[in-house]
CSV table of C-alpha atoms and ligand atoms in Angstrom, one decimal:
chain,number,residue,atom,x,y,z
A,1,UNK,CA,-8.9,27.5,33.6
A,2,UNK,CA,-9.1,23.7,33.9
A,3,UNK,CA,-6.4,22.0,36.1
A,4,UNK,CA,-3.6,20.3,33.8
A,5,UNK,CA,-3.0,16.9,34.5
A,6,UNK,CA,-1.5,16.3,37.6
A,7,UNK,CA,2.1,14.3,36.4
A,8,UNK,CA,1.8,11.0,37.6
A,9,UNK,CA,-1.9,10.2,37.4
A,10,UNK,CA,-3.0,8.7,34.2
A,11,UNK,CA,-6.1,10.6,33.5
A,12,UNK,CA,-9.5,8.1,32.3
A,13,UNK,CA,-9.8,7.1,28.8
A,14,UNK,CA,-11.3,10.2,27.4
A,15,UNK,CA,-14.1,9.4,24.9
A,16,UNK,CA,-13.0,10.4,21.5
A,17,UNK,CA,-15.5,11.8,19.0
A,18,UNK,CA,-15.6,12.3,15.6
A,19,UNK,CA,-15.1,16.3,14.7
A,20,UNK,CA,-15.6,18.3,11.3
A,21,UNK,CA,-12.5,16.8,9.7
A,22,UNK,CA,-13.4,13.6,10.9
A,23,UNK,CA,-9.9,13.3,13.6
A,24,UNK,CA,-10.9,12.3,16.8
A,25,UNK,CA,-11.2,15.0,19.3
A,26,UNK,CA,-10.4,14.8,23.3
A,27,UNK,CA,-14.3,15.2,24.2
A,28,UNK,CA,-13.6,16.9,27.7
A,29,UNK,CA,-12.9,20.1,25.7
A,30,UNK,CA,-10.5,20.5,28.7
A,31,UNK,CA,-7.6,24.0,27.8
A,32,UNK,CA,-4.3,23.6,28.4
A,33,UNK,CA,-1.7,26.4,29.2
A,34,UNK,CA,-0.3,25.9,26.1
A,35,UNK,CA,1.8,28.6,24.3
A,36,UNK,CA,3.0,29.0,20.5
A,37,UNK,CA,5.9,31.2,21.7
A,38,UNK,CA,9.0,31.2,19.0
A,39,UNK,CA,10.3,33.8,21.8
A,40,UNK,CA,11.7,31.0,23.9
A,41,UNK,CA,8.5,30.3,25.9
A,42,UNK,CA,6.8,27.9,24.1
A,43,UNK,CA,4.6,25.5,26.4
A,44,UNK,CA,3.0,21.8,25.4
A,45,UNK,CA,0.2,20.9,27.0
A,46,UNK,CA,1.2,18.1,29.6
A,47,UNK,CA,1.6,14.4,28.7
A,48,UNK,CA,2.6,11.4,30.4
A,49,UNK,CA,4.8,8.9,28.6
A,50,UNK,CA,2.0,6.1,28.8
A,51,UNK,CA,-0.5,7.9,27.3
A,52,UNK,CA,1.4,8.5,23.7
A,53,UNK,CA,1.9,4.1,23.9
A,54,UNK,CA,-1.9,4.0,24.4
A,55,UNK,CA,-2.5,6.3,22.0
A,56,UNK,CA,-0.3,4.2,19.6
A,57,UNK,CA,-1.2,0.7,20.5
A,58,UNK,CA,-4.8,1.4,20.9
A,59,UNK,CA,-4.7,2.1,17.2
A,60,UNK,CA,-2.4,0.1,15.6
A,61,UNK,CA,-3.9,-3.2,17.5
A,62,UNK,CA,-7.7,-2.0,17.0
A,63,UNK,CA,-6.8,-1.7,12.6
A,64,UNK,CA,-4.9,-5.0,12.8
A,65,UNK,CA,-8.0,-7.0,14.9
A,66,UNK,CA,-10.3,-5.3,12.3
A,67,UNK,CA,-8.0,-5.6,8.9
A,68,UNK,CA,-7.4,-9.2,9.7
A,69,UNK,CA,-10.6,-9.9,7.8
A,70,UNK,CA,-10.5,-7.5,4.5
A,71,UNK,CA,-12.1,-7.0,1.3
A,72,UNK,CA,-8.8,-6.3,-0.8
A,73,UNK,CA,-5.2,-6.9,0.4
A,74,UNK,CA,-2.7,-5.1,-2.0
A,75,UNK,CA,1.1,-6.2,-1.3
A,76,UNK,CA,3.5,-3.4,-2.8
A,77,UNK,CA,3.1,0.3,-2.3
A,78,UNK,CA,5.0,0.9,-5.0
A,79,UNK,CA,4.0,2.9,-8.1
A,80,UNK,CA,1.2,0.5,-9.3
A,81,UNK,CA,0.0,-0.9,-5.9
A,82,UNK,CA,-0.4,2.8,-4.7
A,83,UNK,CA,-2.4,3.4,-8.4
A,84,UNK,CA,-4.3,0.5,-8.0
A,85,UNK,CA,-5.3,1.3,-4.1
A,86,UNK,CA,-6.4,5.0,-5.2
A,87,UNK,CA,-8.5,3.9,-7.7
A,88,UNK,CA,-10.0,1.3,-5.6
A,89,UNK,CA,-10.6,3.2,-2.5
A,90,UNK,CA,-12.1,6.0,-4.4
A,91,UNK,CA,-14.0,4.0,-6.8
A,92,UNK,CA,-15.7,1.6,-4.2
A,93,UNK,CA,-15.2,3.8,-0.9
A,94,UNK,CA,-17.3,0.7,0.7
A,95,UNK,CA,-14.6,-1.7,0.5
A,96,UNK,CA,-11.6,-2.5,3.3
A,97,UNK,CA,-8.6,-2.2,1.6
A,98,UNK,CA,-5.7,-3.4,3.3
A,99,UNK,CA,-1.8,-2.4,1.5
A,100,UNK,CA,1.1,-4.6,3.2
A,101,UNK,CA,4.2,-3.1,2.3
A,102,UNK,CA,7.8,-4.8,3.6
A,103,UNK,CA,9.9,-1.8,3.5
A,104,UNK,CA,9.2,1.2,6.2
A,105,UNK,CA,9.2,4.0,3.3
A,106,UNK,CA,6.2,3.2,1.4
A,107,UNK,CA,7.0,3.8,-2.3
A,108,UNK,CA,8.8,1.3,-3.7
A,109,UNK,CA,11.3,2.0,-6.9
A,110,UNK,CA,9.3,5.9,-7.8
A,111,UNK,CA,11.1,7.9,-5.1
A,112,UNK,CA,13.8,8.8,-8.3
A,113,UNK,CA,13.1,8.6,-12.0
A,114,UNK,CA,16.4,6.5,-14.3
A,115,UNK,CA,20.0,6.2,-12.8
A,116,UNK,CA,19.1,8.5,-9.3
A,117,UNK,CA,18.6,11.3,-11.7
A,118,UNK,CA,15.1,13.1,-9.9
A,119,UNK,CA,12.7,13.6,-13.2
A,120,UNK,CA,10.0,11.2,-13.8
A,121,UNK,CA,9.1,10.5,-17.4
A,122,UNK,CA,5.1,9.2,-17.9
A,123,UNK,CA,3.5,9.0,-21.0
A,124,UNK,CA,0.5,9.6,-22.7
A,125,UNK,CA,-2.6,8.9,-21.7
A,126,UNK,CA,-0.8,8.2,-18.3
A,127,UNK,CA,-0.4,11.7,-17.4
A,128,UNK,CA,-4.8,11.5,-16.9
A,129,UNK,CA,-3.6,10.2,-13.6
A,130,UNK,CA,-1.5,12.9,-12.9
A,131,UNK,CA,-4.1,15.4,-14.2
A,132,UNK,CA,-6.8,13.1,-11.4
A,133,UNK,CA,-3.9,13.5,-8.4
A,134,UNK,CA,-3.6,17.2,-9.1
A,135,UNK,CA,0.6,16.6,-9.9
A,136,UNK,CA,2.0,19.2,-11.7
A,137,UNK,CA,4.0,18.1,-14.9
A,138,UNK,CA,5.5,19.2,-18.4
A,139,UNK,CA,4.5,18.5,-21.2
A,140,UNK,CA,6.8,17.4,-24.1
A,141,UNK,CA,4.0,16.1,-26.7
A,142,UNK,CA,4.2,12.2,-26.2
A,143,UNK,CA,5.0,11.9,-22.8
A,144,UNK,CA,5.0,14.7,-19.7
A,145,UNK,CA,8.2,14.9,-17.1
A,146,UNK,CA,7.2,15.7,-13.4
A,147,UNK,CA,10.2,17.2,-11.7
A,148,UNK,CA,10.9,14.9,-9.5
A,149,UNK,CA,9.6,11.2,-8.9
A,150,UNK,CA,8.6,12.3,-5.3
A,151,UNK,CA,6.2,14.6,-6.2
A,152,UNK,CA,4.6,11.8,-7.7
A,153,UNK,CA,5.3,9.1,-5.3
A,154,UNK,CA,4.2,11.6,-2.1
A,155,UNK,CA,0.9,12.7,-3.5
A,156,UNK,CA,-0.3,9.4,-4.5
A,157,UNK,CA,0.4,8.1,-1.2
A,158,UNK,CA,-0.7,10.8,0.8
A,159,UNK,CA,-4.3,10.4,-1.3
A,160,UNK,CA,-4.1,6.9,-0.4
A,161,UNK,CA,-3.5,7.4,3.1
A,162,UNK,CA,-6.3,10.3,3.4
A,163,UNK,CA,-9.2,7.4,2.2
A,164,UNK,CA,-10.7,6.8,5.5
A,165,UNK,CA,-11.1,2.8,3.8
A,166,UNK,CA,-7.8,2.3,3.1
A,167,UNK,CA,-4.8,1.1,5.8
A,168,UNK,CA,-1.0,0.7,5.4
A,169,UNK,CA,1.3,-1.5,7.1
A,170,UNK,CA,4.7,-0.6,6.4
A,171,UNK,CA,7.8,-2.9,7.9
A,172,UNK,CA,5.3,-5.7,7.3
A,173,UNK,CA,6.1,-8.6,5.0
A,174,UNK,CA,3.5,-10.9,3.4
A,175,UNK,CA,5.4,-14.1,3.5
A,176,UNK,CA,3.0,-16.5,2.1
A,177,UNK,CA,-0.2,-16.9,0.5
A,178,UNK,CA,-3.3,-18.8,1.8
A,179,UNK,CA,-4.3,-20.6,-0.3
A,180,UNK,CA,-7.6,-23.2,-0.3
A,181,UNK,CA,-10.3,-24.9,-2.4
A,182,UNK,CA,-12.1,-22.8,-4.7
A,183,UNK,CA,-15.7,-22.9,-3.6
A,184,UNK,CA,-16.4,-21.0,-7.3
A,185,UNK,CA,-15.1,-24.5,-8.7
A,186,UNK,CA,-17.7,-27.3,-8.3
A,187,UNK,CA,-15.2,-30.3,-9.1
A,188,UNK,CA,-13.6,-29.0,-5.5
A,189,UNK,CA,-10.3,-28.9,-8.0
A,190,UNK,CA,-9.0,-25.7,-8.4
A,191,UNK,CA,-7.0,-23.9,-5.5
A,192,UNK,CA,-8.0,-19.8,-4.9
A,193,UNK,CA,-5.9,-17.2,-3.4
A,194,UNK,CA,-8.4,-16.1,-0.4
A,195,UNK,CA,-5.4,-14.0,2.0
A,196,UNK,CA,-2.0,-13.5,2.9
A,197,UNK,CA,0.4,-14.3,5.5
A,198,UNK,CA,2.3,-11.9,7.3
A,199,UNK,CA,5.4,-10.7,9.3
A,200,UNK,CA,7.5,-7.9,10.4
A,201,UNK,CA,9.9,-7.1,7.7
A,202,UNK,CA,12.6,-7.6,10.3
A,203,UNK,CA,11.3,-10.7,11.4
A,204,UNK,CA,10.5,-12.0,8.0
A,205,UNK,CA,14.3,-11.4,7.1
A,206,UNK,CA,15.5,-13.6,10.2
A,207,UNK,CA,14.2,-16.5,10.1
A,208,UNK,CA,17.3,-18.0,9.6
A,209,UNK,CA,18.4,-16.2,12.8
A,210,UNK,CA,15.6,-17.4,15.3
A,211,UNK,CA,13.0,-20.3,15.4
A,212,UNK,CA,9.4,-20.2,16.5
A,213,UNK,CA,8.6,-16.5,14.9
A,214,UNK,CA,5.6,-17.8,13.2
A,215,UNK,CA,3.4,-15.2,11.0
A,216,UNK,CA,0.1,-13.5,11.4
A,217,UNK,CA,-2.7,-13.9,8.8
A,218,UNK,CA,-5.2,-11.4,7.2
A,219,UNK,CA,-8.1,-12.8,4.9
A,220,UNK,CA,-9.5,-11.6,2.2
A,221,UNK,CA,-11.6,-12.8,-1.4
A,222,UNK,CA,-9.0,-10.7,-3.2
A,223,UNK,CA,-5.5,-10.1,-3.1
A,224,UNK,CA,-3.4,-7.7,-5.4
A,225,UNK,CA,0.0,-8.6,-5.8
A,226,UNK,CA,2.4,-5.5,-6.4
A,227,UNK,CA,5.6,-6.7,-5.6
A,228,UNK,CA,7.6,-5.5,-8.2
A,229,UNK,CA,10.5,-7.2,-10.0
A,230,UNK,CA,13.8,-6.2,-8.1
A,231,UNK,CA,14.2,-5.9,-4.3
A,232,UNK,CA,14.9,-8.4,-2.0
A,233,UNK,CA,11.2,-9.7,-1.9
A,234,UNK,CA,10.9,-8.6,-5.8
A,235,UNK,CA,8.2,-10.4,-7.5
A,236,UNK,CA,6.8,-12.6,-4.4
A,237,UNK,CA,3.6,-13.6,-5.7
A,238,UNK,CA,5.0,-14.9,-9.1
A,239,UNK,CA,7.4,-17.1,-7.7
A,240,UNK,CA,5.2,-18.6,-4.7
A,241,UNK,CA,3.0,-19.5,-7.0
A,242,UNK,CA,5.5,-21.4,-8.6
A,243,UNK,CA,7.0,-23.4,-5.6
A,244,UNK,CA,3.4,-24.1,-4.6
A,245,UNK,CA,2.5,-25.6,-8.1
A,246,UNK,CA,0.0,-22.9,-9.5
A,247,UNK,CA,2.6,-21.7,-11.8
A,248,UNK,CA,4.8,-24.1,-14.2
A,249,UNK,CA,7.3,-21.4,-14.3
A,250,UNK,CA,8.4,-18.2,-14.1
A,251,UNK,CA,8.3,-15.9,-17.5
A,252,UNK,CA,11.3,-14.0,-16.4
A,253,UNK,CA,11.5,-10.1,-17.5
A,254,UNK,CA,13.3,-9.8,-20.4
A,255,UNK,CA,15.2,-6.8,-22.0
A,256,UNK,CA,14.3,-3.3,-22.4
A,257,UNK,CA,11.7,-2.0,-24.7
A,258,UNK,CA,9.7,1.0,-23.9
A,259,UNK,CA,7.0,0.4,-26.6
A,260,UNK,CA,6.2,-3.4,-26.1
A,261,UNK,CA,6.7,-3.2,-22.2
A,262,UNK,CA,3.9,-1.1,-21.3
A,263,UNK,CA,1.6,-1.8,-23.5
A,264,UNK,CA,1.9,-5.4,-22.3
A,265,UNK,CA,2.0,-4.8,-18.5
A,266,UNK,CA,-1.7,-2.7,-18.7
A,267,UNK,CA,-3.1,-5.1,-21.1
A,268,UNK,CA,-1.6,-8.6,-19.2
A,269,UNK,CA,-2.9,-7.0,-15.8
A,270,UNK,CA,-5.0,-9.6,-14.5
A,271,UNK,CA,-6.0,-12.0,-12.2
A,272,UNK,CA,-3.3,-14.7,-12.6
A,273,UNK,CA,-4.6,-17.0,-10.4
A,274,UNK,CA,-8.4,-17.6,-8.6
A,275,UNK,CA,-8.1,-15.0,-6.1
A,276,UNK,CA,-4.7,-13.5,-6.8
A,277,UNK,CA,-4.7,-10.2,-8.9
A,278,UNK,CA,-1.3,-9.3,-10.3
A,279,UNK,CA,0.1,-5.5,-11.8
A,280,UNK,CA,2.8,-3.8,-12.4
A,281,UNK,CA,6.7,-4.9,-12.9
A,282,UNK,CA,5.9,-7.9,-11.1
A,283,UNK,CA,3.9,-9.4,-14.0
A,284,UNK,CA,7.3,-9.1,-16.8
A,285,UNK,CA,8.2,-11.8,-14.1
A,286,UNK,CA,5.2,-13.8,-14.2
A,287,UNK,CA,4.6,-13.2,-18.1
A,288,UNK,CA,8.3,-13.1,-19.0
A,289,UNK,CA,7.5,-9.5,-20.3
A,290,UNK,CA,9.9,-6.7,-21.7
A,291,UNK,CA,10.8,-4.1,-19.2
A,292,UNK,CA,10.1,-0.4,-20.0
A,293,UNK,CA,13.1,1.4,-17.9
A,294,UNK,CA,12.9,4.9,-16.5
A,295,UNK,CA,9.2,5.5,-17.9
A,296,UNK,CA,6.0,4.9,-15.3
A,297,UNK,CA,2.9,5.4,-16.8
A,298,UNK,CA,2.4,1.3,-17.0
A,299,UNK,CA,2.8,1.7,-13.5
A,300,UNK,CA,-0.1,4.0,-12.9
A,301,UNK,CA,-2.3,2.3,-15.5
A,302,UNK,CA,-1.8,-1.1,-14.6
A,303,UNK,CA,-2.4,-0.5,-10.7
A,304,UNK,CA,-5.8,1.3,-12.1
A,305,UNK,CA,-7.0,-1.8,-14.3
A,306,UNK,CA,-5.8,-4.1,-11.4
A,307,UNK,CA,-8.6,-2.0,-9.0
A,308,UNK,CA,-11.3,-2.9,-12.3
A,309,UNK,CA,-10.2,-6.5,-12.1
A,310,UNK,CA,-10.8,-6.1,-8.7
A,311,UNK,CA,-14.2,-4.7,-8.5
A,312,UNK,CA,-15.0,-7.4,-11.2
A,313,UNK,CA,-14.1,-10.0,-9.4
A,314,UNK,CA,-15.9,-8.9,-6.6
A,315,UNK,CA,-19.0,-8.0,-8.2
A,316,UNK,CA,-19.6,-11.5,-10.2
B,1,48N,O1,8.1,0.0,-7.2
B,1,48N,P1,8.0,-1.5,-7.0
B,1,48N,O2,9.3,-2.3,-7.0
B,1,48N,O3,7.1,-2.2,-8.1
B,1,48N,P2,6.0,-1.5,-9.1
B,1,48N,O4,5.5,-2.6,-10.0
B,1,48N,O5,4.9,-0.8,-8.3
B,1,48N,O6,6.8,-0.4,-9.9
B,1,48N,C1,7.9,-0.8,-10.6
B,1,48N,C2,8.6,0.4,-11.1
B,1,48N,O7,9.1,1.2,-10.0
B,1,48N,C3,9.8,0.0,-12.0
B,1,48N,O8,10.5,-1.0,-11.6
B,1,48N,C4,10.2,0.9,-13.1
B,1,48N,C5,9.1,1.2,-14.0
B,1,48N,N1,11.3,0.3,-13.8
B,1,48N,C6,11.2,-0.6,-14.7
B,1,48N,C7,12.5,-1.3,-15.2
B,1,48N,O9,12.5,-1.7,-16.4
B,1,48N,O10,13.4,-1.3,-14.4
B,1,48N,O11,7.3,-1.7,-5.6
B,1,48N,C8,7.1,-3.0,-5.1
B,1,48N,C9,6.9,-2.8,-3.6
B,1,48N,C10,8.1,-2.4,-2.9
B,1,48N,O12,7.9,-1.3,-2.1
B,1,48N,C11,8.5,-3.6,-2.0
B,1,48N,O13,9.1,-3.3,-0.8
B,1,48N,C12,7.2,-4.3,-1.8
B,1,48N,O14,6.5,-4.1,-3.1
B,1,48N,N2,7.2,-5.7,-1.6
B,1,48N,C13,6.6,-6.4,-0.6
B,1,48N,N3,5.8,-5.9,0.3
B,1,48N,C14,5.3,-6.8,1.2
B,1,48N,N4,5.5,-8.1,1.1
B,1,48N,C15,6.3,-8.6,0.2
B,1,48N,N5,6.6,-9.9,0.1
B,1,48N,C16,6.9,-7.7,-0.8
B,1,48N,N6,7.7,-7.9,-1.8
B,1,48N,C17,7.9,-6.6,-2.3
């Protein structure tokens, strides 16, 4: 039996290797006395503390050194920036695709369906999406009801998270936009949208409380903005653009009407400025847009035509 580690002594970085299911696997092939005993003598293999902050760090850091140049950054994990990120990932499985979201539960406003009640109400054709994810639903002729918003919400993101080219950072706000010459535009006139600046949410929230925290950066020839229209960062993108000029003004969402608010979110997904790709609730703030209430198949459709736009843009 091989020796455990001795407590105290760090052992070497073991070199990791890819196995079957593509997880990284401790290439010593060392045993431990390990024990799944529900008799009252279960045994872990031995750790010291260090390790688990190498494990951690070496990870975390590595994604961050290598996201801070990416193909797409998607701010919002909500319902349409988790839509729009499947679709992508799985529809150009070459691409890095980067999703900064502020809050630490991914998920946005689909973790309930209207007024806390659990039911999520999608209509047709939407429910193609839930046929694609494999989320089982009702079906009540024009629209289909999954039971409850999370079953939604958790399969989507746990798709997302499986695509091997897609990363999440959660507690991490974007609090800016970068924003330079278009090198598309030969008069050198018009500004594009080429990245994003970050923070930690907490950070990002406290400015007011501490100088000197200034923000990382991450690059990239498209961003997706997904920001959604309520929330205390609700509808970033649209009203940056604003204070920096490339919007006169905001649209403002106005009131609630299921059959001209979804139609116009999917159809008025676009890119709403050089670079900067915008879907979702987010756009009844930039187009001044109806909202469509407790019903989320715009959601799912406009994060799927914002991962087109995408590939257009990327492809001209
Ligand atoms: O769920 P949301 O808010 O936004 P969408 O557009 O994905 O879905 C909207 C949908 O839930 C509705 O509002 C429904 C259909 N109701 C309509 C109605 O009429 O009321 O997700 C946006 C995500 C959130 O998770 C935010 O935390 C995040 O974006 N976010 C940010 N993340 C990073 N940096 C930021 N600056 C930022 N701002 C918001």
């Amino acid at each position: 039996m091989a020796p455990a580690v001795v407590y105290g002594s760090l052992p070497d970085e073991v070199p990791l290797l890819l196995n079957k299911n593509g997880l990284k696997a401790d290439a010593t092939n060392r045993t431990y006395d390990v024990k799944e005993d529900y008799e009252g003598n279960y045994r872990f293999a031995p750790i010291e503390e260090a390790q688990v902050s190498r494990a951690m760090i070496k990870r975390y850091f590595n994604m961050m050194y290598e996201r801070a140049i990416s193909d797409v950054v998607i701010i919002g994990a909500g319902s349409a920036g988790l839509s729009c990120a499947y679709h992508l990932a799985k529809s150009r499985p070459d691409l890095k695709i980067t999703i900064i979201e502020a809050n630490v539960a991914p998920g946005g406003g689909a973790w309930l369906g209207g007024q806390l009640m659990t039911p999520m109400v999608v209509r047709k054709p939407a429910d193609r999406f839930l046929e694609e994810l494999g989320v089982p639903y009702e079906d009540e002729g024009p629209f289909v009801v999954v039971k409850h918003a999370a079953l939604f919400t958790s399969t989507v993101l746990s798709r997302v998270l499986a695509l091997p080219n897609v990363v999440l950072m959660n507690a991490t706000a974007v609090e800016d936009l970068i924003v330079r010459p278009d090198p598309r535009d030969p008069a050198g006139q018009r500004q594009r949208v080429a990245g994003v600046v970050t923070n930690w949410t907490l950070v990002a929230l406290n400015h007011d409380t501490q100088s000197c925290m200034d923000p990382n950066v991450i690059t990239a020839p498209v961003i997706i903005s997904a920001t959604g229209h309520d929330g205390p960062m609700g509808a970033f993108s649209a009203k940056r653009l604003v204070s920096m000029g490339l919007l006169k003004e905001l649209g403002n969402m106005r009131g609630l009407d299921m059959n001209r608010a979804e139609p116009a979110i999917v159809n008025g997904t676009r890119e709403v400025a050089p670079g900067l790709i915008m879907t979702g609730m987010e756009l009844s703030e930039h187009d001044g847009s109806n909202r469509m209430g407790p019903t989320f198949g715009a959601m799912m459709a406009s994060g799927i035509k914002a991962a087109r736009e995408a590939i257009r843009i990327l492809e001209t």
